[in-house]
Amino acid sequence: MALSHLKSSASGSNFLKPLATAFSLRRPISTSTDPLTIETSIPFTTHRCDPPSRTVDTSPQELLSFFRDMATMRRMEIAADSLYKAKLIRGFCHLYDGQEAVAVGMEAAITKNDSIITAYRDHCTFLGRGGTLLEIFSELMGRQGGCSSGKGGSMHFYKKNSGFYGGHGIVGAQVPLGCGLAFAHKYNKDDAVAFALYGDGAANQGQLFEALNISALWDLPIILVCENNHYGMGTAEWRAAKSPAYYKRGDYVPGLKVDGMDALAVKQACKFAKEHALKSGPIILEMDTYRYHGHSMSDPGSTYRTRDEISGVRQERDPIERIRKLIAIHDLATEKELKDIEKEVRKQVDEAIAQAKESPMPEPSELFTNVYAKGMGVEAYGADRKEVRAVLP
């Protein structure tokens, strides 16, 4: 049943023709910024609003950057899988491969003045916000060079200077915080918005509706983005939600359903949503996407769905292959040049991993930092509470 939901969104798409016939390319890789107009794979579905245009403005340079960025994200997550199996990454680890179009399309529509907050599947969102591969792999392996000094791990990436407020481990808890970020944007009158990302598994959380209610009352510039990969952990959406039309869940708040495997559709939807939020307040975007890995590295991902389902989505809707085909159709690069990009990306990932392994582990004293406010004279005692062991900074 779950596969029928997924295939319906891809039916009639121009992207489903075999890729092998697409490469009749003649000239070198394009660096042009000349405008291109491309139609989204499928129409947008709306709730209480008019849809944005299906015709998206882009450029050769943007399409090639989409390809490189998504190839980097894909290779990064595959490498993280290997590092986890080698026990160099410990604890929880949730991978994003398959969902890359959401991260790159969203970034293409906004600026670093806008805020993003998400759940624990956060590696690619951090990379899109300007994080580095070295910061990512260092954090994943618990090293000092990580974006959270090796103390956050996979679920707690953070880059405040680029408007990225985390990686959060409590299901749905990031949504009220995202509405708080939107309140700050409105208070500061900075013409920026906040994007609060959550999965279909978090879509039934009560705190989401409470935060949405106050945001609608105050016309906050918040965009709630449901990354619907169709399985909340191992539970199919139709088993968990009486109404899995998540873009309609806001009732009095407008919503838009988007093909989350089409980077250009995501870009168009996010641009539309930002304009709406600045003018009229909250809006919900449901990104129809798919994860290739299980929920986390402890989940094989094949007990509640078939391998045929996963391979079918890869063949019909893969976001990287869609961009690869567009590049071919518009004669922007040769097949060899795209393969060279992928080789270069693999080399960059391998080099970042090697450097991350050289980064030291955090000092034991780091256990006491970022817990209490500095200068408060907080004392740490032993188990018997008779002996002061340390005075915290």
XYZ file of N, CA, C and O in Angstrom, residues 181-327:
588
model
N 11.782 31.213 16.819
C 12.695 31.879 15.889
C 11.922 32.831 14.976
O 12.371 33.945 14.686
N 10.742 32.384 14.528
C 9.903 33.243 13.684
C 9.454 34.481 14.448
O 9.402 35.588 13.888
N 9.139 34.297 15.730
C 8.763 35.445 16.565
C 9.918 36.453 16.630
O 9.705 37.672 16.536
N 11.140 35.937 16.769
C 12.313 36.820 16.822
C 12.478 37.588 15.514
O 12.787 38.790 15.520
N 12.262 36.900 14.389
C 12.366 37.584 13.092
C 11.329 38.704 12.983
O 11.637 39.808 12.514
N 10.119 38.423 13.429
C 9.079 39.450 13.346
C 9.380 40.603 14.300
O 9.224 41.786 13.938
N 9.842 40.287 15.490
C 10.169 41.304 16.495
C 11.291 42.215 15.995
O 11.263 43.433 16.184
N 12.279 41.615 15.342
C 13.434 42.372 14.845
C 13.174 43.048 13.497
O 14.027 43.814 13.029
N 12.051 42.737 12.876
C 11.674 43.328 11.584
C 12.797 43.179 10.554
O 13.167 44.131 9.854
N 13.321 41.944 10.445
C 14.467 41.729 9.559
C 14.101 41.081 8.221
O 14.977 40.662 7.464
N 12.791 40.991 7.933
C 12.325 40.430 6.657
C 12.867 39.022 6.402
O 13.142 38.647 5.260
N 13.012 38.261 7.453
C 13.452 36.872 7.338
C 12.373 35.957 7.912
O 11.476 36.394 8.632
N 12.489 34.671 7.577
C 11.502 33.688 8.029
C 12.223 32.527 8.699
O 13.444 32.393 8.609
N 11.444 31.690 9.365
C 11.982 30.471 9.978
C 11.337 29.257 9.323
O 10.137 29.249 9.042
N 12.156 28.248 9.061
C 11.690 26.955 8.557
C 11.852 25.934 9.673
O 12.962 25.735 10.178
N 10.754 25.294 10.068
C 10.794 24.240 11.079
C 10.486 22.916 10.396
O 9.364 22.693 9.923
N 11.491 22.046 10.318
C 11.351 20.780 9.617
C 11.019 19.664 10.600
O 11.573 19.608 11.709
N 10.131 18.769 10.188
C 9.768 17.611 10.998
C 9.320 16.501 10.056
O 9.011 16.737 8.893
N 9.271 15.279 10.556
C 8.873 14.152 9.724
C 7.411 13.794 9.887
O 6.722 14.309 10.776
N 6.947 12.888 9.041
C 5.554 12.438 9.160
C 5.322 11.747 10.498
O 4.205 11.760 11.026
N 6.379 11.167 11.078
C 6.227 10.530 12.387
C 5.960 11.527 13.496
O 5.374 11.174 14.527
N 6.382 12.774 13.313
C 6.152 13.820 14.325
C 4.888 14.617 14.051
O 4.509 15.471 14.870
N 4.239 14.354 12.926
C 3.130 15.198 12.491
C 1.906 15.100 13.394
O 1.022 15.963 13.332
N 1.835 14.068 14.236
C 0.687 13.915 15.138
C 0.961 14.473 16.539
O 0.129 14.329 17.434
N 2.128 15.095 16.727
C 2.500 15.636 18.030
C 1.606 16.824 18.407
O 1.404 17.743 17.614
N 1.135 16.821 19.644
C 0.280 17.917 20.101
C 0.980 19.258 20.111
O 0.372 20.296 19.801
N 2.275 19.266 20.457
C 2.995 20.540 20.535
C 3.078 21.230 19.179
O 3.147 22.459 19.104
N 3.032 20.466 18.097
C 3.038 21.065 16.763
C 1.802 21.944 16.566
O 1.890 23.075 16.083
N 0.645 21.423 16.964
C -0.606 22.162 16.762
C -0.714 23.354 17.722
O -1.264 24.394 17.365
N -0.177 23.196 18.912
C -0.174 24.321 19.859
C 0.683 25.467 19.317
O 0.285 26.644 19.366
N 1.862 25.120 18.793
C 2.755 26.143 18.254
C 2.167 26.788 17.008
O 2.287 28.009 16.804
N 1.510 25.971 16.182
C 0.898 26.500 14.965
C -0.235 27.465 15.297
O -0.410 28.498 14.643
N -0.989 27.160 16.333
C -2.103 28.013 16.729
C -1.620 29.408 17.124
O -2.132 30.420 16.639
N -0.610 29.481 17.996
C -0.137 30.792 18.437
C 0.550 31.525 17.284
O 0.473 32.756 17.169
N 1.205 30.765 16.399
C 1.858 31.388 15.244
C 0.835 32.012 14.305
O 1.066 33.093 13.738
N -0.308 31.332 14.142
C -1.361 31.877 13.287
C -2.011 33.098 13.933
O -2.343 34.074 13.254
N -2.195 33.047 15.255
C -2.771 34.192 15.956
C -1.896 35.439 15.807
O -2.398 36.549 15.665
N -0.590 35.232 15.819
C 0.353 36.356 15.773
C 0.946 36.598 14.381
O 1.829 37.442 14.226
N 0.457 35.857 13.378
C 0.954 36.003 11.997
C 2.482 35.906 11.929
O 3.157 36.725 11.289
N 3.027 34.905 12.566
C 4.478 34.749 12.585
C 4.985 34.212 11.239
O 4.327 33.379 10.615
N 6.162 34.655 10.809
C 6.715 34.193 9.526
C 7.374 32.818 9.656
O 8.587 32.660 9.559
N 6.536 31.802 9.882
C 7.021 30.444 10.090
C 6.527 29.538 8.963
O 5.367 29.624 8.549
N 7.403 28.700 8.471
C 7.060 27.708 7.455
C 7.301 26.337 8.062
O 8.446 25.988 8.385
N 6.249 25.585 8.277
C 6.357 24.235 8.799
C 6.565 23.284 7.618
O 5.724 23.231 6.713
N 7.665 22.559 7.624
C 8.001 21.674 6.510
C 7.939 20.229 6.989
O 8.791 19.778 7.767
N 6.926 19.504 6.544
C 6.809 18.082 6.867
C 7.564 17.287 5.808
O 7.117 17.200 4.655
N 8.702 16.727 6.191
C 9.453 15.862 5.274
C 8.833 14.467 5.343
O 9.235 13.622 6.142
N 7.857 14.239 4.509
C 7.102 12.994 4.556
C 7.827 11.910 3.752
O 7.666 11.803 2.544
N 8.625 11.105 4.467
C 9.299 9.986 3.791
C 8.501 8.692 3.920
O 8.998 7.611 3.629
N 7.262 8.824 4.394
C 6.253 7.772 4.371
C 6.381 6.705 5.447
O 5.536 5.815 5.545
N 7.413 6.800 6.274
C 7.564 5.864 7.380
C 8.073 6.599 8.604
O 9.176 7.147 8.591
N 7.268 6.646 9.666
C 7.713 7.168 10.944
C 8.369 6.016 11.694
O 7.679 5.103 12.151
N 9.685 6.004 11.758
C 10.453 4.831 12.198
C 10.052 3.674 11.281
O 10.315 3.728 10.088
N 9.390 2.645 11.781
C 9.014 1.521 10.926
C 7.531 1.442 10.647
O 7.029 0.403 10.205
N 6.811 2.535 10.899
C 5.355 2.532 10.740
C 4.945 3.344 9.521
O 5.260 4.535 9.434
N 4.256 2.716 8.578
C 3.795 3.409 7.382
C 2.799 4.499 7.760
O 2.037 4.353 8.715
N 2.800 5.578 6.992
C 1.958 6.728 7.330
C 0.493 6.364 7.440
O -0.219 6.872 8.309
N 0.014 5.468 6.579
C -1.411 5.139 6.574
C -1.819 4.341 7.815
O -2.994 4.259 8.151
N -0.832 3.768 8.517
C -1.128 3.050 9.761
C -1.109 3.978 10.962
O -1.659 3.649 12.013
N -0.464 5.148 10.825
C -0.278 6.035 11.968
C -1.166 7.263 11.942
O -1.409 7.867 12.980
N -1.638 7.651 10.746
C -2.392 8.905 10.612
C -3.734 8.641 9.933
O -3.781 8.090 8.830
N -4.803 9.054 10.581
C -6.127 8.926 9.970
C -6.208 9.775 8.716
O -6.834 9.402 7.728
N -5.550 10.944 8.752
C -5.479 11.804 7.573
C -4.014 12.069 7.258
O -3.394 12.941 7.878
N -3.416 11.326 6.322
C -2.008 11.542 5.992
C -1.779 12.674 4.992
O -0.677 12.817 4.467
N -2.795 13.495 4.757
C -2.615 14.697 3.929
C -2.084 15.797 4.839
O -2.811 16.686 5.284
N -0.785 15.749 5.108
C -0.203 16.598 6.145
C -0.255 18.084 5.793
O -0.249 18.928 6.683
N -0.288 18.405 4.516
C -0.357 19.812 4.122
C -1.701 20.432 4.467
O -1.836 21.658 4.513
N -2.709 19.597 4.754
C -4.030 20.094 5.155
C -4.196 20.142 6.669
O -5.216 20.627 7.168
N -3.227 19.654 7.389
C -3.371 19.488 8.838
C -3.498 20.806 9.584
O -3.931 20.839 10.727
N -3.074 21.903 8.957
C -3.166 23.192 9.629
C -4.564 23.742 9.698
O -4.799 24.750 10.369
N -5.533 23.108 8.985
C -6.932 23.531 9.007
C -7.065 24.972 8.522
O -7.231 25.217 7.330
N -6.910 25.918 9.419
C -7.050 27.343 9.098
C -5.773 27.929 8.488
O -5.743 29.085 8.098
N -4.700 27.136 8.418
C -3.419 27.575 7.863
C -3.249 26.985 6.465
O -3.466 25.792 6.274
N -2.863 27.785 5.469
C -2.681 27.263 4.113
C -1.597 26.193 4.061
O -0.699 26.135 4.913
N -1.704 25.341 3.045
C -0.721 24.276 2.879
C -0.464 23.967 1.427
O -1.266 24.292 0.544
N 0.666 23.317 1.175
C 1.096 23.000 -0.185
C 1.781 21.648 -0.160
O 2.667 21.407 0.662
N 1.368 20.752 -1.054
C 2.055 19.465 -1.196
C 3.015 19.557 -2.370
O 2.644 19.997 -3.456
N 4.262 19.117 -2.135
C 5.355 19.332 -3.078
C 6.032 18.000 -3.377
O 6.178 17.158 -2.483
N 6.465 17.797 -4.623
C 7.290 16.640 -4.945
C 8.671 16.874 -4.344
O 9.496 17.596 -4.898
N 8.922 16.275 -3.204
C 10.160 16.484 -2.483
C 11.354 15.768 -3.071
O 12.452 15.838 -2.506
N 11.172 15.093 -4.204
C 12.298 14.475 -4.911
C 12.728 15.324 -6.105
O 13.610 14.939 -6.867
N 12.087 16.471 -6.277
C 12.366 17.398 -7.378
C 12.912 18.693 -6.770
O 12.172 19.478 -6.194
N 14.226 18.901 -6.904
C 14.863 20.059 -6.262
C 14.275 21.375 -6.743
O 14.143 22.330 -5.966
N 13.892 21.446 -8.008
C 13.339 22.688 -8.537
C 11.943 22.953 -7.981
O 11.573 24.101 -7.729
N 11.160 21.886 -7.803
C 9.836 22.050 -7.195
C 9.967 22.526 -5.745
O 9.203 23.375 -5.286
N 10.951 21.984 -5.023
C 11.190 22.412 -3.647
C 11.595 23.885 -3.614
O 11.102 24.664 -2.790
N 12.485 24.264 -4.515
C 12.905 25.668 -4.590
C 11.704 26.579 -4.827
O 11.535 27.596 -4.135
N 10.859 26.230 -5.778
C 9.699 27.053 -6.104
C 8.737 27.144 -4.928
O 8.208 28.221 -4.613
N 8.516 26.012 -4.270
C 7.592 25.994 -3.132
C 8.114 26.824 -1.968
O 7.351 27.550 -1.318
N 9.419 26.731 -1.696
C 9.999 27.485 -0.576
C 10.014 28.985 -0.856
O 9.798 29.800 0.046
N 10.261 29.347 -2.104
C 10.196 30.757 -2.486
C 8.776 31.294 -2.276
O 8.570 32.364 -1.698
N 7.787 30.525 -2.727
C 6.379 30.882 -2.567
C 6.018 30.989 -1.083
O 5.362 31.939 -0.644
N 6.480 30.008 -0.298
C 6.142 29.972 1.127
C 6.763 31.144 1.879
O 6.135 31.723 2.776
N 7.994 31.509 1.523
C 8.640 32.634 2.196
C 7.873 33.927 1.924
O 7.625 34.720 2.852
N 7.486 34.141 0.678
C 6.716 35.343 0.344
C 5.403 35.368 1.104
O 4.985 36.413 1.620
N 4.735 34.204 1.189
C 3.463 34.128 1.919
C 3.667 34.419 3.399
O 2.908 35.191 3.999
N 4.692 33.786 4.002
C 4.898 33.911 5.444
C 5.210 35.347 5.848
O 4.752 35.816 6.898
N 5.978 36.037 5.027
C 6.311 37.435 5.350
C 5.088 38.339 5.273
O 4.972 39.314 6.019
N 4.164 37.977 4.425
C 2.980 38.806 4.224
C 1.803 38.394 5.105
O 1.101 39.247 5.669
N 1.605 37.063 5.255
C 0.356 36.584 5.856
C 0.518 35.609 7.010
O -0.475 35.167 7.580
N 1.741 35.205 7.355
C 1.919 34.291 8.473
C 2.153 32.853 8.053
O 2.613 32.592 6.940
N 1.841 31.902 8.913
C 2.270 30.508 8.736
C 1.734 29.843 7.472
O 0.657 30.181 6.968
N 2.509 28.859 7.007
C 2.100 27.998 5.910
C 2.790 26.651 6.124
O 3.869 26.583 6.707
N 2.141 25.587 5.681
C 2.696 24.233 5.808
C 3.104 23.727 4.427
O 2.337 23.840 3.465
N 4.301 23.180 4.333
C 4.758 22.498 3.120
C 4.916 21.015 3.436
O 5.625 20.657 4.378
N 4.272 20.169 2.672
C 4.492 18.729 2.797
C 5.390 18.286 1.649
O 5.007 18.366 0.482
N 6.593 17.834 1.980
C 7.538 17.361 0.984
C 7.384 15.852 0.829
O 7.698 15.086 1.744
N 6.884 15.427 -0.319
C 6.709 14.004 -0.611
C 8.076 13.441 -1.011
O 8.518 13.591 -2.142
N 8.750 12.799 -0.048
C 10.124 12.353 -0.278
C 10.282 10.904 0.162
O 9.290 10.214 0.416
N 11.527 10.433 0.252
C 11.764 9.019 0.566
C 13.184 8.844 1.069
O 14.114 9.448 0.528
N 13.346 8.040 2.106
C 14.700 7.729 2.587
C 15.071 6.310 2.162
O 14.288 5.383 2.283
N 16.299 6.160 1.685
C 16.757 4.850 1.241
C 17.224 3.978 2.400
O 17.023 2.764 2.397
N 17.874 4.581 3.391
C 18.279 3.841 4.580
C 17.071 3.617 5.494
O 15.994 4.182 5.271
N 17.280 2.821 6.539
C 16.250 2.676 7.562
C 16.118 3.945 8.373
O 16.802 4.946 8.126
N 15.249 3.910 9.364
C 15.042 5.093 10.209
C 16.359 5.559 10.807
O 16.684 6.742 10.789
N 17.107 4.630 11.372
C 18.443 4.919 11.885
C 19.326 3.740 11.523
O 18.887 2.775 10.895
N 20.596 3.809 11.915
C 21.515 2.729 11.565
C 21.167 1.416 12.266
O 21.650 0.354 11.869
N 20.339 1.455 13.294
C 19.912 0.220 13.948
C 18.733 -0.433 13.244
O 18.303 -1.519 13.633
N 18.226 0.219 12.219
C 17.046 -0.256 11.479
C 17.473 -0.681 10.075
O 17.917 0.158 9.281
N 17.369 -1.970 9.728
C 17.752 -2.393 8.374
C 16.873 -1.800 7.279
O 17.271 -1.752 6.110
N 15.682 -1.338 7.657
C 14.818 -0.663 6.691
C 14.129 -1.576 5.707
O 13.540 -1.105 4.729
N 14.166 -2.872 5.942
C 13.576 -3.809 4.979
C 12.546 -4.741 5.599
O 12.044 -5.650 4.930
N 12.217 -4.530 6.878
C 11.243 -5.410 7.527
C 9.815 -4.910 7.356
O 8.863 -5.677 7.489
N 9.646 -3.627 7.072
C 8.313 -3.041 6.939
C 8.050 -2.522 5.526
O 7.017 -1.919 5.257
N 8.984 -2.727 4.623
C 8.829 -2.365 3.217
C 9.686 -3.324 2.403
O 10.620 -3.935 2.924
N 9.371 -3.477 1.135
C 10.093 -4.440 0.313
C 11.298 -3.788 -0.354
O 11.338 -2.580 -0.564
N 12.271 -4.603 -0.692
C 13.429 -4.095 -1.428
C 13.011 -3.606 -2.814
O 13.614 -2.688 -3.363
N 11.966 -4.226 -3.365
C 11.453 -3.778 -4.668
C 10.903 -2.357 -4.571
O 11.042 -1.566 -5.508
N 10.280 -2.034 -3.449
C 9.767 -0.684 -3.265
C 10.917 0.325 -3.275
O 10.854 1.354 -3.953
N 11.969 0.019 -2.515
C 13.111 0.933 -2.429
C 13.761 1.104 -3.795
O 14.026 2.235 -4.236
N 14.011 -0.004 -4.508
C 14.663 0.087 -5.822
C 13.760 0.776 -6.836
O 14.241 1.487 -7.729
N 12.438 0.618 -6.684
C 11.503 1.290 -7.589
C 11.570 2.800 -7.456
O 11.562 3.532 -8.449
N 11.664 3.286 -6.206
C 11.786 4.733 -5.986
C 13.117 5.225 -6.541
O 13.194 6.293 -7.175
N 14.191 4.479 -6.318
C 15.505 4.856 -6.856
C 15.458 5.013 -8.375
O 16.011 5.958 -8.937
N 14.806 4.094 -9.035
C 14.763 4.102 -10.498
C 13.868 5.202 -11.049
O 14.177 5.815 -12.073
N 12.778 5.501 -10.369
C 11.770 6.395 -10.924
C 11.853 7.831 -10.408
O 11.460 8.755 -11.121
N 12.370 8.024 -9.179
C 12.247 9.348 -8.581
C 13.537 9.889 -7.983
O 13.502 10.951 -7.356
N 14.644 9.208 -8.131
C 15.865 9.636 -7.458
C 16.193 11.089 -7.792
O 16.275 11.471 -8.967
N 16.408 11.949 -6.777
C 16.606 13.385 -7.037
C 17.886 13.699 -7.801
O 17.908 14.641 -8.610
N 18.949 12.934 -7.590
C 20.204 13.195 -8.305
C 20.071 12.812 -9.764
O 20.515 13.541 -10.670
N 19.435 11.679 -10.030
C 19.272 11.247 -11.415
C 18.363 12.189 -12.200
O 18.540 12.385 -13.405
N 17.406 12.792 -11.530
C 16.550 13.775 -12.201
C 17.357 14.983 -12.662
O 17.209 15.464 -13.791
N 18.242 15.470 -11.794
C 19.080 16.605 -12.170
C 20.088 16.186 -13.242
O 20.360 16.947 -14.185
N 20.613 14.987 -13.129
C 21.534 14.482 -14.153
C 20.863 14.495 -15.530
O 21.461 14.886 -16.529
N 19.605 14.090 -15.562
C 18.890 14.051 -16.836
C 18.636 15.459 -17.373
O 18.763 15.706 -18.581
N 18.290 16.398 -16.499
C 18.084 17.781 -16.939
C 19.367 18.367 -17.521
O 19.342 19.088 -18.528
N 20.490 18.073 -16.884
C 21.775 18.551 -17.383
C 22.043 17.992 -18.772
O 22.538 18.692 -19.672
